[in-house]
Tab-separated table of C-alpha atoms in Angstrom:
chain	number	residue	atom	x	y	z
U	802	MET	CA	82.109	159.223	90.688
U	803	LEU	CA	86.039	157.367	89.662
U	804	LYS	CA	87.709	158.697	92.112
U	805	GLN	CA	89.211	157.370	95.498
U	806	GLY	CA	86.923	157.608	98.313
U	807	SER	CA	83.948	157.378	96.101
U	808	ALA	CA	80.851	154.873	96.541
U	809	LEU	CA	82.452	152.892	93.780
U	810	ASP	CA	85.996	152.594	95.116
U	811	ARG	CA	84.977	152.197	98.908
U	812	TYR	CA	82.370	148.935	97.399
U	813	PHE	CA	85.093	147.579	95.322
U	814	LYS	CA	87.913	148.070	97.392
U	815	ILE	CA	89.971	149.906	94.733
U	816	SER	CA	92.393	152.085	97.008
U	817	GLU	CA	92.205	149.817	99.732
U	818	ARG	CA	93.971	146.708	97.977
U	819	GLY	CA	96.254	149.562	96.111
U	820	SER	CA	94.986	149.921	92.831
U	821	ASN	CA	93.525	152.667	91.169
U	822	PHE	CA	90.548	153.319	88.057
U	823	SER	CA	93.018	152.853	85.575
U	824	ARG	CA	94.601	149.948	86.278
U	825	GLU	CA	91.230	147.798	87.435
U	826	ILE	CA	90.177	149.171	82.977
U	827	ARG	CA	93.483	148.387	82.094
U	828	GLY	CA	93.293	144.569	83.381
U	829	GLY	CA	89.682	143.911	82.797
U	830	PHE	CA	90.664	144.848	78.830
U	831	ALA	CA	94.216	142.170	79.144
U	832	THR	CA	92.231	139.460	81.065
U	833	PHE	CA	89.301	139.873	78.150
U	834	PHE	CA	92.400	139.990	74.961
U	835	ALA	CA	94.024	136.925	76.711
U	836	MET	CA	90.320	134.393	77.292
U	837	SER	CA	89.007	135.800	74.736
U	838	TYR	CA	90.021	133.184	71.940
U	839	ILE	CA	87.423	130.884	73.727
U	840	VAL	CA	84.745	132.197	71.878
U	841	VAL	CA	86.528	130.348	68.742
U	842	LEU	CA	87.713	127.604	70.139
U	843	ASN	CA	85.432	126.431	72.375
U	844	PRO	CA	82.996	125.655	68.926
U	845	LEU	CA	85.468	124.059	67.533
U	846	ILE	CA	86.072	121.595	70.620
U	847	LEU	CA	82.707	120.930	70.450
U	848	GLY	CA	81.979	120.810	66.501
U	849	GLY	CA	81.831	116.706	66.819
U	850	PRO	CA	78.202	115.216	65.794
U	851	ASP	CA	76.704	113.308	68.910
U	852	SER	CA	75.057	109.131	68.174
U	853	SER	CA	71.999	111.180	66.474
U	854	GLY	CA	74.173	112.943	64.001
U	855	ALA	CA	73.357	116.151	65.693
U	856	THR	CA	75.738	118.674	66.066
U	857	LEU	CA	75.902	122.002	68.522
U	858	GLY	CA	76.998	124.411	65.611
U	859	PHE	CA	79.526	126.947	65.513
U	860	PRO	CA	77.658	130.559	65.792
U	861	ALA	CA	75.725	129.290	68.238
U	862	VAL	CA	78.297	128.056	70.820
U	863	ALA	CA	80.490	130.796	69.734
U	864	ALA	CA	77.237	133.562	71.474
U	865	ALA	CA	76.206	130.849	73.706
U	866	THR	CA	80.317	130.787	75.306
U	867	ALA	CA	80.697	135.453	74.817
U	868	PHE	CA	77.274	135.106	76.713
U	869	VAL	CA	77.430	132.827	79.239
U	870	ALA	CA	81.238	134.032	80.016
U	871	GLY	CA	79.832	137.797	80.033
U	872	ILE	CA	77.604	137.263	82.540
U	873	LEU	CA	78.930	134.841	85.041
U	874	THR	CA	82.435	137.201	86.028
U	875	ILE	CA	80.448	140.562	85.945
U	876	LEU	CA	78.567	138.592	88.618
U	877	MET	CA	82.212	137.449	89.954
U	878	GLY	CA	82.925	141.002	89.666
U	879	ALA	CA	79.705	142.980	91.659
U	880	TRP	CA	79.524	140.458	94.162
U	881	ALA	CA	82.475	138.360	94.753
U	882	LYS	CA	84.904	141.296	93.692
U	883	HIS	CA	87.812	139.145	92.832
U	884	PRO	CA	89.467	140.158	89.015
U	885	PHE	CA	88.593	136.569	88.004
U	886	ALA	CA	86.724	136.585	84.841
U	887	LEU	CA	84.807	132.865	84.227
U	888	ALA	CA	84.804	131.049	80.770
U	889	THR	CA	84.263	127.558	79.470
U	890	GLY	CA	87.564	125.054	80.776
U	891	LEU	CA	89.108	123.707	78.628
U	892	GLY	CA	89.188	120.620	80.552
U	893	VAL	CA	85.952	119.445	80.162
U	894	ASN	CA	84.669	120.922	77.430
U	895	ALA	CA	87.097	118.065	75.691
U	896	PHE	CA	86.546	115.503	78.007
U	897	ALA	CA	82.632	116.410	77.140
U	898	ALA	CA	83.646	116.002	73.030
U	899	VAL	CA	84.981	112.825	74.082
U	900	THR	CA	82.986	111.560	75.333
U	901	VAL	CA	80.086	111.995	73.331
U	902	ALA	CA	82.456	110.374	69.902
U	903	THR	CA	82.874	107.569	72.158
U	904	ASN	CA	79.703	106.144	73.664
U	905	PRO	CA	76.940	105.543	71.133
U	906	GLY	CA	74.425	106.664	72.636
U	907	LEU	CA	75.142	109.993	74.330
U	908	THR	CA	74.111	113.236	73.128
U	909	TRP	CA	74.817	116.279	73.568
U	910	PRO	CA	71.873	117.551	75.729
U	911	ASP	CA	72.699	114.021	77.342
U	912	MET	CA	76.159	114.652	78.017
U	913	MET	CA	75.661	118.651	78.918
U	914	GLY	CA	72.585	117.634	81.634
U	915	LEU	CA	75.524	115.733	83.090
U	916	ILE	CA	78.029	118.518	83.614
U	917	MET	CA	74.881	120.902	85.079
U	918	LEU	CA	73.497	117.905	87.551
U	919	SER	CA	77.960	118.016	88.544
U	920	GLY	CA	77.561	122.096	88.773
U	921	VAL	CA	74.680	121.059	91.031
U	922	THR	CA	76.226	118.523	93.696
U	923	MET	CA	79.231	121.114	93.562
U	924	LEU	CA	76.877	123.811	94.282
U	925	ILE	CA	75.720	121.883	97.560
U	926	LEU	CA	79.042	121.056	98.274
U	927	VAL	CA	79.994	125.051	98.420
U	928	LEU	CA	76.398	125.947	100.452
U	929	THR	CA	77.071	123.451	103.055
U	930	GLY	CA	80.849	124.438	103.559
U	931	PHE	CA	82.441	121.671	102.555
U	932	ARG	CA	84.327	123.310	99.151
U	933	THR	CA	85.758	125.597	101.593
U	934	ALA	CA	86.355	123.483	104.310
U	935	VAL	CA	89.089	122.020	101.865
U	936	PHE	CA	90.285	124.925	100.836
U	937	ARG	CA	90.833	125.663	104.139
U	938	ALA	CA	92.627	122.143	105.270
U	939	VAL	CA	95.100	122.431	102.559
U	940	PRO	CA	98.646	123.060	103.670
U	941	ASP	CA	99.922	126.814	102.918
U	942	GLY	CA	103.277	124.708	100.648
U	943	LEU	CA	100.856	123.094	98.450
U	944	LYS	CA	98.814	126.445	98.129
U	945	THR	CA	102.187	127.858	97.148
U	946	ALA	CA	102.905	125.608	94.846
U	947	ILE	CA	99.838	125.596	93.468
U	948	VAL	CA	100.224	129.389	92.679
U	949	VAL	CA	103.639	127.934	90.244
U	950	GLY	CA	101.948	125.161	89.387
U	951	ILE	CA	99.475	127.384	87.242
U	952	GLY	CA	102.107	130.267	86.645
U	953	LEU	CA	104.030	127.094	84.583
U	954	PHE	CA	100.925	125.678	82.940
U	955	ILE	CA	99.808	129.772	82.166
U	956	ALA	CA	104.004	130.121	80.126
U	957	LEU	CA	103.219	126.282	78.450
U	958	ILE	CA	99.530	127.649	77.407
U	959	GLY	CA	101.340	130.642	75.857
U	960	LEU	CA	104.424	128.805	74.177
U	961	VAL	CA	101.712	126.076	72.284
U	962	ASN	CA	99.061	128.280	71.911
U	963	ALA	CA	102.090	130.582	69.606
U	964	GLY	CA	103.309	127.301	68.446
U	965	PHE	CA	106.932	128.551	70.015
U	966	VAL	CA	106.756	124.516	71.579
U	967	ARG	CA	104.931	122.061	69.444
U	968	ARG	CA	104.132	118.075	69.559
U	969	ILE	CA	106.615	115.771	67.819
U	970	PRO	CA	104.262	113.634	65.545
U	971	ASP	CA	104.607	110.159	66.145
U	972	VAL	CA	105.686	109.333	62.654
U	973	ALA	CA	108.993	111.177	63.464
U	974	GLY	CA	110.085	107.807	65.506
U	975	THR	CA	111.284	109.727	68.363
U	976	THR	CA	109.573	109.330	71.988
U	977	VAL	CA	110.398	113.286	72.613
U	978	PRO	CA	106.766	114.469	73.484
U	979	VAL	CA	106.994	118.586	72.069
U	980	GLY	CA	109.387	120.056	70.754
U	981	LEU	CA	110.805	123.949	69.433
U	982	GLY	CA	108.839	125.184	66.620
U	983	PHE	CA	108.195	122.477	63.948
U	984	ASP	CA	110.337	119.715	63.409
U	985	GLY	CA	113.101	121.889	65.634
U	986	LYS	CA	112.588	125.371	63.644
U	987	LEU	CA	111.265	128.178	64.534
U	988	LEU	CA	108.751	129.091	61.308
U	989	GLY	CA	106.752	131.559	60.059
U	990	TRP	CA	106.047	135.632	60.284
U	991	PRO	CA	103.242	134.252	63.922
U	992	THR	CA	106.357	132.495	65.315
U	993	LEU	CA	108.100	136.536	64.999
U	994	VAL	CA	105.014	137.994	65.993
U	995	PHE	CA	105.192	135.796	69.363
U	996	VAL	CA	109.494	137.014	70.112
U	997	PHE	CA	108.748	140.271	69.167
U	998	GLY	CA	106.016	140.872	71.796
U	999	LEU	CA	107.822	138.856	74.173
U	1000	VAL	CA	111.210	141.250	73.860
U	1001	LEU	CA	109.018	144.162	74.481
U	1002	THR	CA	106.564	143.158	77.187
U	1003	ILE	CA	109.515	141.766	79.288
U	1004	ALA	CA	111.470	145.327	78.047
U	1005	LEU	CA	107.825	147.132	79.263
U	1006	VAL	CA	107.123	145.461	82.128
U	1007	VAL	CA	111.439	146.004	83.096
U	1008	ARG	CA	111.094	149.319	82.499
U	1009	LYS	CA	107.604	149.352	84.714
U	1010	VAL	CA	105.948	150.838	81.764
U	1011	LYS	CA	101.948	151.207	83.356
U	1012	GLY	CA	99.399	149.241	80.852
U	1013	ALA	CA	102.785	147.335	79.525
U	1014	ILE	CA	101.379	143.921	79.786
U	1015	LEU	CA	98.041	145.068	77.544
U	1016	ILE	CA	100.051	147.773	75.846
U	1017	GLY	CA	102.159	144.357	74.408
U	1018	ILE	CA	98.978	143.057	73.189
U	1019	ILE	CA	97.578	145.416	71.392
U	1020	THR	CA	100.684	146.359	69.970
U	1021	SER	CA	101.217	143.206	68.537
U	1022	THR	CA	98.106	142.946	67.414
U	1023	VAL	CA	98.479	145.458	65.138
U	1024	LEU	CA	101.675	143.986	63.787
U	1025	SER	CA	99.810	140.872	63.202
U	1026	VAL	CA	96.981	142.397	61.660
U	1027	ILE	CA	99.591	144.320	59.405
U	1028	LEU	CA	101.418	140.977	58.567
U	1029	GLU	CA	98.282	139.083	57.558
U	1030	PHE	CA	96.766	141.954	55.315
U	1031	THR	CA	100.158	141.719	53.269
U	1032	LEU	CA	101.312	138.997	53.685
U	1033	HIS	CA	98.199	136.814	53.049
U	1034	ILE	CA	99.583	134.010	55.717
U	1035	GLY	CA	96.418	132.366	56.873
U	1036	PRO	CA	95.980	129.772	59.353
U	1037	SER	CA	97.696	126.658	60.191
U	1038	VAL	CA	95.347	124.822	59.455
U	1039	GLN	CA	92.271	124.651	57.532
U	1040	PRO	CA	89.773	122.246	56.199
U	1041	GLY	CA	90.877	120.253	53.090
U	1042	LYS	CA	94.170	122.208	53.208
U	1043	PRO	CA	97.443	120.152	54.338
U	1044	PHE	CA	99.109	121.746	57.591
U	1045	ASN	CA	100.651	124.547	57.097
U	1046	PRO	CA	103.299	125.206	59.607
U	1047	GLN	CA	103.885	128.563	59.328
U	1048	GLY	CA	100.703	129.886	59.064
U	1049	TRP	CA	98.629	131.161	62.470
U	1050	SER	CA	98.006	128.665	65.064
U	1051	LEU	CA	94.212	129.426	65.503
U	1052	VAL	CA	92.738	132.338	64.938
U	1053	ALA	CA	94.240	134.542	61.815
U	1054	PRO	CA	93.628	138.402	61.896
U	1055	LYS	CA	90.940	139.109	59.875
U	1056	PHE	CA	87.264	140.766	59.798
U	1057	THR	CA	84.688	139.096	59.733
U	1058	ASP	CA	81.066	139.563	58.650
U	1059	TRP	CA	78.615	140.258	61.098
U	1060	ALA	CA	75.603	137.940	62.177
U	1061	ALA	CA	72.992	138.040	65.347
U	1062	PRO	CA	73.793	136.489	67.905
U	1063	ASP	CA	72.129	132.855	67.954
U	1064	LEU	CA	71.321	131.755	72.063
U	1065	SER	CA	69.098	129.247	70.527
U	1066	LEU	CA	71.783	126.264	72.871
U	1067	ILE	CA	69.631	128.078	76.401
U	1068	GLY	CA	67.729	125.331	78.085
U	1069	LYS	CA	68.302	122.691	76.057
U	1070	ALA	CA	70.510	120.212	77.931
U	1071	ASN	CA	68.902	117.019	79.371
U	1072	PRO	CA	69.702	116.630	82.733
U	1073	PHE	CA	68.839	113.127	83.349
U	1074	GLY	CA	69.258	111.945	79.499
U	1075	ALA	CA	72.388	109.974	80.082
U	1076	PHE	CA	70.732	107.900	82.731
U	1077	GLU	CA	68.493	106.115	80.395
U	1078	HIS	CA	70.855	106.139	77.984
U	1079	LEU	CA	73.904	104.522	78.941
U	1080	GLY	CA	72.650	103.789	83.138
U	1081	VAL	CA	73.211	104.466	86.208
U	1082	VAL	CA	76.403	103.346	86.816
U	1083	ALA	CA	77.637	104.548	83.716
U	1084	ALA	CA	76.613	107.627	83.839
U	1085	ALA	CA	77.224	108.414	87.578
U	1086	LEU	CA	80.914	107.527	87.083
U	1087	LEU	CA	80.933	110.050	84.422
U	1088	ALA	CA	79.204	112.656	86.456
U	1089	PHE	CA	82.295	111.691	89.013
U	1090	VAL	CA	84.500	112.506	86.887
U	1091	ILE	CA	82.861	115.790	85.864
U	1092	LEU	CA	82.902	116.515	89.771
U	1093	LEU	CA	86.118	116.020	90.533
U	1094	SER	CA	87.477	117.963	87.658
U	1095	ILE	CA	85.434	121.295	88.151
U	1096	PHE	CA	86.252	121.256	91.991
U	1097	PHE	CA	89.876	120.843	91.871
U	1098	ASP	CA	90.335	123.143	89.010
U	1099	ALA	CA	88.236	126.198	90.254
U	1100	MET	CA	90.258	125.853	94.107
U	1101	GLY	CA	93.704	125.878	92.486
U	1102	THR	CA	93.317	128.731	89.310
U	1103	MET	CA	91.288	130.678	92.869
U	1104	VAL	CA	94.509	130.246	94.993
U	1105	GLY	CA	97.366	130.972	92.396
U	1106	LEU	CA	95.302	134.546	90.839
U	1107	ALA	CA	95.174	135.706	94.454
U	1108	THR	CA	97.958	135.095	95.596
U	1109	GLU	CA	99.306	137.028	92.516
U	1110	ALA	CA	97.019	139.611	93.102
U	1111	GLY	CA	98.051	140.344	96.543
U	1112	THR	CA	93.917	139.578	98.159
U	1113	ILE	CA	95.280	136.645	100.527
U	1114	ASP	CA	95.709	137.152	103.884
U	1115	LYS	CA	98.287	136.887	106.414
U	1116	ASP	CA	95.896	133.460	107.845
U	1117	GLY	CA	95.888	131.663	103.637
U	1118	ASN	CA	92.023	132.999	103.421
U	1119	ILE	CA	90.539	134.419	100.541
U	1120	PRO	CA	88.216	137.457	100.967
U	1121	ASN	CA	84.358	136.314	99.759
U	1122	VAL	CA	85.642	133.142	99.385
U	1123	ASP	CA	82.264	131.531	99.551
U	1124	ARG	CA	81.071	133.423	96.729
U	1125	VAL	CA	83.448	133.456	94.518
U	1126	LEU	CA	82.866	129.405	94.827
U	1127	GLN	CA	79.364	129.363	94.366
U	1128	ILE	CA	79.905	131.278	91.312
U	1129	ASP	CA	81.942	128.336	90.490
U	1130	ALA	CA	79.118	125.959	90.868
U	1131	ILE	CA	77.073	128.272	89.506
U	1132	GLY	CA	79.335	128.788	86.375
U	1133	ALA	CA	78.985	124.620	85.856
U	1134	ILE	CA	75.046	124.769	85.951
U	1135	ALA	CA	74.941	127.595	83.247
U	1136	GLY	CA	77.705	126.610	81.225
U	1137	GLY	CA	76.075	122.810	80.448
U	1138	GLY	CA	72.089	124.827	80.037
U	1139	ALA	CA	73.441	126.179	77.539
U	1140	SER	CA	75.473	123.419	75.935
U	1141	VAL	CA	78.498	124.937	76.095
U	1142	SER	CA	80.293	122.717	78.841
U	1143	SER	CA	81.401	123.558	82.398
U	1144	ASN	CA	82.716	127.732	83.032
U	1145	GLN	CA	85.392	128.102	85.629
U	1146	ILE	CA	87.467	130.762	86.635
U	1147	PHE	CA	89.929	131.584	83.764
U	1148	VAL	CA	94.326	131.134	84.327
U	1149	GLU	CA	93.598	133.685	81.296
U	1150	SER	CA	93.303	136.155	84.238
U	1151	GLY	CA	96.349	136.363	85.056
U	1152	ALA	CA	97.087	138.741	82.098
U	1153	GLY	CA	94.564	141.238	84.184
U	1154	ILE	CA	96.108	140.908	87.502
U	1155	GLY	CA	99.745	141.175	85.595
U	1156	GLU	CA	98.438	144.201	84.350
U	1157	GLY	CA	97.928	145.634	87.883
U	1158	ALA	CA	93.674	144.555	88.403
U	1159	ARG	CA	93.001	143.941	91.896
U	1160	THR	CA	89.203	144.158	92.583
U	1161	GLY	CA	85.946	142.892	91.038
U	1162	LEU	CA	86.033	146.387	88.966
U	1163	ALA	CA	88.375	144.662	85.821
U	1164	SER	CA	85.813	141.414	86.026
U	1165	ILE	CA	83.122	143.545	84.976
U	1166	VAL	CA	85.072	145.124	82.271
U	1167	THR	CA	85.942	142.017	80.947
U	1168	GLY	CA	82.216	140.553	80.840
U	1169	LEU	CA	80.825	143.233	79.623
U	1170	LEU	CA	83.323	143.263	76.922
U	1171	LEU	CA	82.787	139.388	76.247
U	1172	LEU	CA	78.872	140.387	76.009
U	1173	VAL	CA	80.189	142.921	73.518
U	1174	ALA	CA	82.051	140.495	71.710
U	1175	MET	CA	79.013	138.354	71.204
U	1176	PHE	CA	78.164	141.280	68.655
U	1177	PHE	CA	81.920	142.031	67.144
U	1178	THR	CA	83.052	138.452	66.427
U	1179	PRO	CA	84.741	140.705	63.978
U	1180	LEU	CA	86.573	142.259	66.657
U	1181	ILE	CA	87.671	138.643	68.153
U	1182	ASN	CA	89.404	137.739	65.280
U	1183	LEU	CA	92.062	140.665	64.708
U	1184	VAL	CA	93.606	139.021	68.448
U	1185	PRO	CA	95.725	136.671	67.084
U	1186	PHE	CA	97.108	133.608	69.871
U	1187	GLU	CA	100.534	134.876	68.970
U	1188	ALA	CA	99.636	138.579	70.393
U	1189	VAL	CA	98.109	137.098	73.813
U	1190	ALA	CA	100.975	134.321	74.380
U	1191	PRO	CA	103.382	136.663	75.384
U	1192	ALA	CA	101.371	138.363	78.607
U	1193	LEU	CA	100.814	134.473	79.375
U	1194	VAL	CA	104.992	133.802	79.706
U	1195	VAL	CA	105.380	136.918	81.166
U	1196	VAL	CA	102.561	136.413	83.822
U	1197	GLY	CA	103.352	132.680	84.328
U	1198	PHE	CA	106.960	134.071	85.290
U	1199	MET	CA	105.534	136.236	88.146
U	1200	MET	CA	103.700	133.329	89.200
U	1201	VAL	CA	106.593	130.876	89.350
U	1202	SER	CA	108.909	133.110	91.387
U	1203	GLN	CA	106.514	132.188	94.561
U	1204	VAL	CA	108.509	129.192	94.838
U	1205	GLY	CA	110.987	130.415	97.172
U	1206	LYS	CA	108.488	130.033	99.730
U	1207	ILE	CA	108.287	126.416	99.900
U	1208	ASP	CA	109.889	124.320	102.526
U	1209	TRP	CA	112.403	123.156	101.002
U	1210	GLN	CA	113.763	120.964	103.437
U	1211	ASP	CA	110.883	119.350	104.534
U	1212	TRP	CA	110.202	116.703	101.774
U	1213	GLY	CA	106.786	115.841	103.367
U	1214	ILE	CA	105.780	118.944	102.211
U	1215	ALA	CA	108.609	119.466	99.294
U	1216	ILE	CA	107.936	116.408	97.534
U	1217	PRO	CA	104.272	116.863	97.298
U	1218	ALA	CA	104.436	120.646	95.816
U	1219	PHE	CA	107.225	119.289	93.385
U	1220	LEU	CA	104.799	116.987	91.594
U	1221	THR	CA	102.119	119.717	92.066
U	1222	PHE	CA	103.238	122.098	90.050
U	1223	THR	CA	105.343	119.770	87.544
U	1224	LEU	CA	102.266	117.745	86.805
U	1225	MET	CA	99.998	121.239	86.204
U	1226	PRO	CA	102.082	122.021	83.317
U	1227	PHE	CA	103.165	118.253	81.947
U	1228	THR	CA	99.641	116.932	81.930
U	1229	TYR	CA	97.621	120.303	80.984
U	1230	SER	CA	95.353	119.690	83.744
U	1231	ILE	CA	95.500	121.738	87.428
U	1232	ALA	CA	93.130	118.389	88.339
U	1233	ASN	CA	95.952	115.867	87.993
U	1234	GLY	CA	98.251	118.578	89.805
U	1235	LEU	CA	96.370	118.622	93.212
U	1236	GLY	CA	95.689	114.980	93.292
U	1237	ALA	CA	99.016	113.649	92.970
U	1238	GLY	CA	99.757	117.001	95.354
U	1239	PHE	CA	97.370	115.617	98.163
U	1240	ILE	CA	97.858	111.932	97.537
U	1241	SER	CA	102.056	111.966	98.208
U	1242	PHE	CA	101.257	115.121	101.248
U	1243	ALA	CA	99.424	112.048	102.859
U	1244	LEU	CA	101.302	108.960	101.728
U	1245	ILE	CA	104.820	110.760	102.963
U	1246	ARG	CA	103.205	112.103	106.431
U	1247	ILE	CA	103.002	108.088	106.738
U	1248	PHE	CA	105.798	107.390	106.046
U	1249	GLN	CA	107.076	110.431	107.997
U	1250	GLY	CA	105.502	108.542	110.873
U	1251	ARG	CA	102.747	112.336	111.333
U	1252	ALA	CA	100.070	110.838	110.175
U	1253	ARG	CA	98.577	113.287	112.410
U	1254	GLU	CA	99.048	116.868	111.519
U	1255	VAL	CA	96.599	115.571	107.937
U	1256	HIS	CA	93.771	117.049	108.174
U	1257	PRO	CA	90.765	115.256	108.160
U	1258	LEU	CA	89.378	116.880	105.235
U	1259	MET	CA	93.319	115.986	103.873
U	1260	TRP	CA	92.663	112.192	103.723
U	1261	ALA	CA	88.580	112.518	102.581
U	1262	VAL	CA	90.316	114.513	99.439
U	1263	ALA	CA	93.036	112.175	98.798
U	1264	ALA	CA	90.847	109.175	98.535
U	1265	ALA	CA	88.890	110.322	96.169
U	1266	PHE	CA	91.179	111.345	93.949
U	1267	LEU	CA	92.727	108.195	94.016
U	1268	LEU	CA	88.935	107.324	92.942
U	1269	PHE	CA	89.781	109.482	89.834
U	1270	PHE	CA	93.083	108.476	89.127
U	1271	GLY	CA	92.089	104.923	89.286
U	1272	ILE	CA	88.849	105.086	87.339
U	1273	GLY	CA	90.061	103.840	83.983
U	1274	PRO	CA	90.344	100.059	86.560
U	1275	ILE	CA	87.679	100.689	88.298
U	1276	GLU	CA	85.000	100.728	84.870
U	1277	ALA	CA	86.953	98.058	83.410
U	1278	VAL	CA	85.945	96.078	87.113
U	1279	LEU	CA	82.186	97.291	86.191
U	1280	GLY	CA	82.006	96.245	82.529
U	1281	VAL	CA	81.695	99.687	81.731
U	1282	LYS	CA	82.836	100.889	78.383
């Protein structure tokens, strides 16, 4: 069954895409290890109380996060046949947490209901062909910039997650936003694990060792476990204790007690609650921001990952792109409906692609591991950020290498491309980078007297992003808090 020319091989086009079964399985594992932190991080982000004092609950959010991500990732692999994993998007969940915390009349079911409605709207845009048409209207130069931007974004995520790069506290009296390690110094054994893993992964990749990225993750994890069990380092942040700059970034490698998955949050969302408690205008503006974010975050991620995987054809099209976008829209609906926030294509899928994954079989492997993770969270807690971060940095390099394909002589493409791939990491948002790139592309073409070269849909998207970036002044004019 698992042979070249078999039904499974033909269905996923494994040989056709230059891959094999072992690469797909290794890639599925690599993506899982790279993204499994979301099962722990999402409950922390969504852990605050709403206006009624109610919380979603750590165990329930963790279980639902793994469950929804697993089902959607398997669906992506089996139906769209791409090595893209889905999970709760970090941008939307943070926005949801801040919105709930700052709007006295809003509850968690209300907020998750808004995310559901945004997903339904996006699904309609996909089914009508609008979202696919927008994707095809984007110039090739900007598509390349998206790849580069996501590469830089992935690398920054890896460096920040490992504590190699950290935010400089405001009390330091400096305008520099980030710096090396803690107070300009590299401290602690976890940082050593990251440096060791990065050097090892680079060495294996340069030597073209099969399974280089996965070997790097596993070896770094083993080293992490040994260090934690012998030195008792602990996490950097613990309730009731001062910040420990020499601790693990989030997850200290350890075994935790087994507990049955709690899926009680599924079906708790209230789709129209925000309209009742905040009013139509305020709720509609919130839904618009969510829609714009999930609409373009996924589009940018999809382009970057497909380019890195080599699955984009000579005309710049992605096979089964409609299916990819439909599943992504369903991810917003399912994530909101399960109270874990919108699920979208995860940039960490690049770890599996860097390992050689090219088809949906890798996604099925990742999805199954996520479902297993519901029952074996102790295994997730064994893999700290510092062990996974080197893979993200190396994959980031691979994606940034596409920068040479941009036409730097055409400033109408070069400047928007530059804004696209710089703002993605600097604002920690794919959507922000896309918005700056699309708006500047339209404007510069006007300045060049080449406005006719801008696709009509690009004008529409640029206008939508102007509204997106201007949401603050719009709310002020309308008197919406």
